[in-house]
Coordinates of N, CA and C in Angstrom, one line a residue:
M1 N -6.6 35.0 2.1 CA -6.1 34.9 3.6 C -6.5 36.1 4.3
R2 N -7.1 35.9 5.4 CA -7.5 37.2 6.5 C -6.3 37.5 7.1
M3 N -6.1 38.9 7.2 CA -5.0 39.5 7.9 C -5.6 40.1 9.1
V4 N -4.8 39.9 10.2 CA -5.0 40.5 11.6 C -3.9 41.3 11.9
G5 N -4.0 42.6 12.1 CA -2.9 43.4 12.5 C -1.6 43.4 11.7
G6 N -1.8 43.2 10.3 CA -0.8 43.0 9.3 C -0.2 41.6 9.2
M7 N -0.6 40.7 10.0 CA -0.2 39.4 10.0 C -1.2 38.5 9.6
P8 N -0.8 37.4 8.9 CA -1.8 36.3 8.6 C -2.6 35.8 9.9
D9 N -3.9 35.6 9.7 CA -4.5 35.0 11.0 C -4.3 33.6 10.8
P10 N -3.7 33.1 12.1 CA -3.3 31.4 12.1 C -4.7 30.7 12.3
D11 N -5.9 31.3 12.6 CA -6.9 30.4 12.9 C -7.7 30.2 11.7
V12 N -7.5 31.0 10.5 CA -8.1 30.6 9.2 C -7.2 29.9 8.2
D13 N -7.6 28.8 7.9 CA -6.9 28.0 7.0 C -7.0 28.5 5.6
D14 N -6.1 28.4 4.8 CA -6.1 28.8 3.4 C -6.9 27.7 2.6
A15 N -7.9 27.9 1.8 CA -8.7 26.9 1.2 C -7.8 26.2 0.1
N16 N -6.9 27.0 -0.6 CA -6.0 26.2 -1.6 C -5.3 25.2 -1.0
T17 N -4.6 25.5 0.2 CA -3.6 24.7 0.9 C -4.4 23.3 1.1
D18 N -5.7 23.5 1.8 CA -6.5 22.4 2.1 C -6.8 21.5 1.0
F19 N -7.2 22.1 -0.3 CA -7.7 21.3 -1.4 C -6.4 20.5 -1.9
Y20 N -5.2 21.1 -2.1 CA -4.1 20.5 -2.6 C -3.5 19.4 -1.6
Y21 N -3.7 19.6 -0.3 CA -3.3 18.6 0.5 C -4.2 17.4 0.5
W22 N -5.5 17.5 0.5 CA -6.4 16.4 0.3 C -6.4 15.8 -1.0
L23 N -6.2 16.6 -2.1 CA -5.9 16.0 -3.4 C -4.5 15.2 -3.5
T24 N -3.6 15.6 -2.8 CA -2.4 14.9 -2.8 C -2.7 13.5 -2.0
V25 N -3.3 13.6 -0.9 CA -3.4 12.4 0.0 C -4.3 11.4 -0.8
L26 N -5.5 11.9 -1.6 CA -6.3 11.0 -2.4 C -5.4 10.3 -3.5
L27 N -4.7 11.1 -4.2 CA -3.8 10.5 -5.3 C -2.8 9.4 -4.8
I28 N -2.1 9.6 -3.6 CA -1.1 8.8 -3.1 C -2.0 7.3 -2.6
S29 N -3.1 7.7 -2.1 CA -3.9 6.5 -1.7 C -4.4 5.7 -2.9
A30 N -4.8 6.4 -3.9 CA -5.3 5.7 -5.1 C -4.0 4.9 -5.7
I31 N -2.8 5.5 -5.8 CA -1.7 4.9 -6.3 C -1.5 3.5 -5.6
L32 N -1.3 3.7 -4.2 CA -1.1 2.6 -3.4 C -2.0 1.4 -3.6
M33 N -3.4 1.8 -3.7 CA -4.5 0.8 -3.9 C -4.3 0.1 -5.2
A34 N -4.0 0.9 -6.3 CA -3.8 0.2 -7.5 C -2.6 -0.7 -7.6
I35 N -1.5 -0.4 -6.9 CA -0.4 -1.2 -6.8 C -0.8 -2.5 -5.9
F36 N -1.4 -2.3 -5.0 CA -1.9 -3.6 -4.1 C -2.9 -4.3 -4.8
A37 N -3.8 -3.7 -5.7 CA -4.7 -4.4 -6.5 C -4.0 -5.2 -7.5
C38 N -3.0 -4.8 -8.3 CA -2.2 -5.6 -9.2 C -1.6 -6.8 -8.6
V39 N -1.1 -6.6 -7.6 CA -0.3 -7.8 -6.8 C -1.3 -8.7 -6.3
Y40 N -2.4 -8.2 -5.6 CA -3.5 -9.3 -5.2 C -4.2 -9.9 -6.4
K41 N -4.4 -9.4 -7.4 CA -5.0 -10.2 -8.6 C -4.0 -11.2 -9.1
K42 N -2.7 -10.8 -9.2 CA -1.9 -11.9 -9.7 C -1.7 -13.0 -8.7
K43 N -1.6 -12.7 -7.4 CA -1.2 -13.8 -6.3 C -2.4 -14.5 -5.8
V44 N -3.8 -13.7 -5.9 CA -4.9 -14.4 -5.2 C -6.0 -14.7 -6.3
V45 N -6.4 -13.7 -6.9 CA -7.5 -13.7 -7.9 C -7.3 -14.8 -9.0
D46 N -6.2 -14.5 -9.6 CA -6.0 -15.6 -10.8 C -5.8 -17.1 -10.2
E47 N -5.4 -17.2 -9.0 CA -5.3 -18.6 -8.3 C -6.6 -19.1 -8.0
V48 N -7.5 -18.2 -7.5 CA -8.9 -18.7 -7.1 C -9.7 -19.0 -8.3
G49 N -9.7 -18.2 -9.2 CA -10.6 -18.5 -10.3 C -12.2 -18.3 -10.0
E50 N -13.0 -19.0 -10.7 CA -14.4 -18.8 -10.5 C -15.0 -20.0 -9.6
I51 N -15.9 -19.8 -8.9 CA -16.5 -20.7 -8.0 C -17.4 -21.7 -8.8
P52 N -17.4 -23.0 -8.6 CA -18.4 -23.8 -9.4 C -19.7 -23.2 -9.0
K53 N -20.7 -23.3 -10.1 CA -22.0 -23.0 -10.0 C -22.8 -23.8 -8.9
V54 N -22.5 -25.1 -8.6 CA -23.0 -25.9 -7.6 C -22.0 -26.3 -6.5
L55 N -22.3 -25.6 -5.4 CA -21.4 -26.1 -4.2 C -22.2 -27.0 -3.3
N56 N -21.4 -28.0 -2.9 CA -21.9 -28.9 -1.9 C -21.1 -28.6 -0.4
I57 N -21.8 -27.8 0.3 CA -21.3 -27.4 1.6 C -22.2 -28.1 2.6
S58 N -21.8 -28.8 3.5 CA -22.6 -29.6 4.4 C -22.8 -28.8 5.6
S59 N -24.0 -28.7 6.1 CA -24.4 -28.0 7.4 C -23.9 -26.8 7.7
N60 N -23.1 -26.7 8.7 CA -22.5 -25.4 9.3 C -21.0 -25.4 9.0
E61 N -20.6 -25.8 7.8 CA -19.2 -25.9 7.6 C -18.6 -24.5 7.7
L62 N -19.3 -23.7 6.9 CA -18.9 -22.3 7.0 C -20.0 -21.3 7.7
N63 N -19.5 -20.3 8.4 CA -20.5 -19.5 9.2 C -20.1 -17.8 9.2
L64 N -21.0 -17.1 9.6 CA -20.7 -15.7 9.6 C -19.5 -15.3 10.2
F65 N -19.0 -15.9 11.3 CA -17.9 -15.5 12.0 C -16.4 -16.3 11.6
E66 N -16.5 -17.0 10.6 CA -15.4 -17.7 10.0 C -14.2 -16.9 9.9
C67 N -14.2 -15.5 9.5 CA -13.3 -14.7 9.3 C -12.4 -14.4 10.4
I68 N -13.1 -14.6 11.7 CA -12.3 -14.3 12.9 C -11.1 -15.2 13.0
K69 N -11.1 -16.4 12.5 CA -10.0 -17.3 12.5 C -8.8 -16.8 11.7
K70 N -9.2 -15.9 10.8 CA -8.1 -15.5 9.8 C -8.1 -13.9 9.8
P71 N -7.3 -13.4 10.7 CA -7.2 -11.8 10.9 C -6.7 -11.2 9.6
Q72 N -6.0 -11.8 8.7 CA -5.7 -11.1 7.6 C -6.9 -10.8 6.6
T73 N -7.8 -11.7 6.7 CA -9.1 -11.4 6.0 C -9.8 -10.2 6.5
I74 N -9.8 -10.0 7.8 CA -10.5 -8.8 8.4 C -9.8 -7.5 8.0
L75 N -8.4 -7.7 8.0 CA -7.7 -6.5 7.6 C -7.8 -6.1 6.1
H76 N -7.8 -7.2 5.4 CA -8.2 -6.9 3.9 C -9.5 -6.2 3.7
V77 N -10.6 -6.6 4.4 CA -11.9 -6.1 4.3 C -11.9 -4.6 4.8
I78 N -11.3 -4.5 5.8 CA -11.2 -3.1 6.3 C -10.6 -2.0 5.7
F79 N -9.3 -2.5 5.0 CA -8.5 -1.4 4.6 C -8.4 -1.4 3.0
C80 N -9.0 -2.6 2.4 CA -8.8 -2.8 0.9 C -10.1 -3.3 0.3
M81 N -11.2 -2.7 0.8 CA -12.6 -3.1 0.4 C -12.8 -3.4 -1.2
P82 N -12.3 -2.4 -1.9 CA -12.6 -2.5 -3.5 C -12.0 -3.6 -3.9
V83 N -10.8 -4.0 -3.4 CA -10.1 -5.1 -4.0 C -10.6 -6.4 -3.6
V84 N -11.3 -6.6 -2.4 CA -11.9 -7.7 -1.9 C -13.4 -7.9 -2.8
L85 N -13.8 -6.8 -3.0 CA -15.2 -6.9 -3.8 C -15.0 -7.4 -5.2
G86 N -13.8 -6.8 -5.8 CA -13.5 -7.3 -7.1 C -13.3 -8.8 -7.2
K87 N -12.4 -9.3 -6.1 CA -12.3 -10.7 -6.1 C -13.6 -11.3 -5.9
N88 N -14.3 -11.1 -5.0 CA -15.6 -11.7 -4.7 C -16.6 -11.8 -6.0
Y89 N -16.6 -10.5 -6.7 CA -17.5 -10.6 -7.8 C -16.9 -11.5 -9.0
N90 N -15.5 -11.5 -9.1 CA -14.9 -12.3 -10.0 C -15.1 -13.8 -9.7
A91 N -14.9 -14.2 -8.5 CA -15.2 -15.6 -8.2 C -16.6 -16.0 -8.3
A92 N -17.6 -15.1 -8.0 CA -18.9 -15.5 -8.2 C -19.4 -15.5 -9.7
G93 N -18.6 -14.9 -10.6 CA -18.9 -14.8 -12.1 C -19.9 -13.6 -12.2
V94 N -20.1 -12.6 -11.4 CA -20.7 -11.5 -11.4 C -20.1 -10.6 -12.5
M95 N -18.8 -10.2 -12.5 CA -18.1 -9.3 -13.3 C -16.7 -9.7 -13.2
P96 N -15.8 -9.3 -14.1 CA -14.3 -9.4 -14.0 C -13.7 -8.6 -12.9
F97 N -12.6 -8.9 -12.4 CA -12.0 -8.3 -11.2 C -11.8 -6.9 -11.5
W98 N -11.3 -6.2 -12.6 CA -11.0 -4.9 -12.6 C -12.3 -4.0 -12.4
P99 N -13.4 -4.4 -13.3 CA -14.7 -3.5 -13.1 C -15.1 -3.8 -11.7
G100 N -15.1 -4.8 -11.0 CA -15.4 -5.0 -9.7 C -14.8 -4.1 -8.7
C101 N -13.5 -3.9 -9.0 CA -12.6 -3.0 -8.1 C -13.2 -1.6 -8.3
I102 N -13.5 -1.2 -9.5 CA -13.6 0.2 -9.8 C -15.1 0.6 -9.5
F103 N -16.1 -0.3 -9.8 CA -17.5 -0.1 -9.6 C -18.0 -0.6 -8.4

């Protein structure tokens, strides 16, 4: 820490304090995301299952802006993207839910 006139300089941040602050924020965020992913898998992913290989969707039944009708979908995508990706990969048969969340 840099000293100015025998007192710590308030304009200079201590690098260790910043590191531990952001490490704590990252760990808390990761723990909350893992808890949410466990609940989401049990309530959504296990219920949805895998999409059939052949879908019969007529004309414009679904479109790009379909998610505007469901604000909870937008919030899931904004704040919980890894969980949504894991669900979509699982439903499409690309990979299981947990590897989809992590990778």
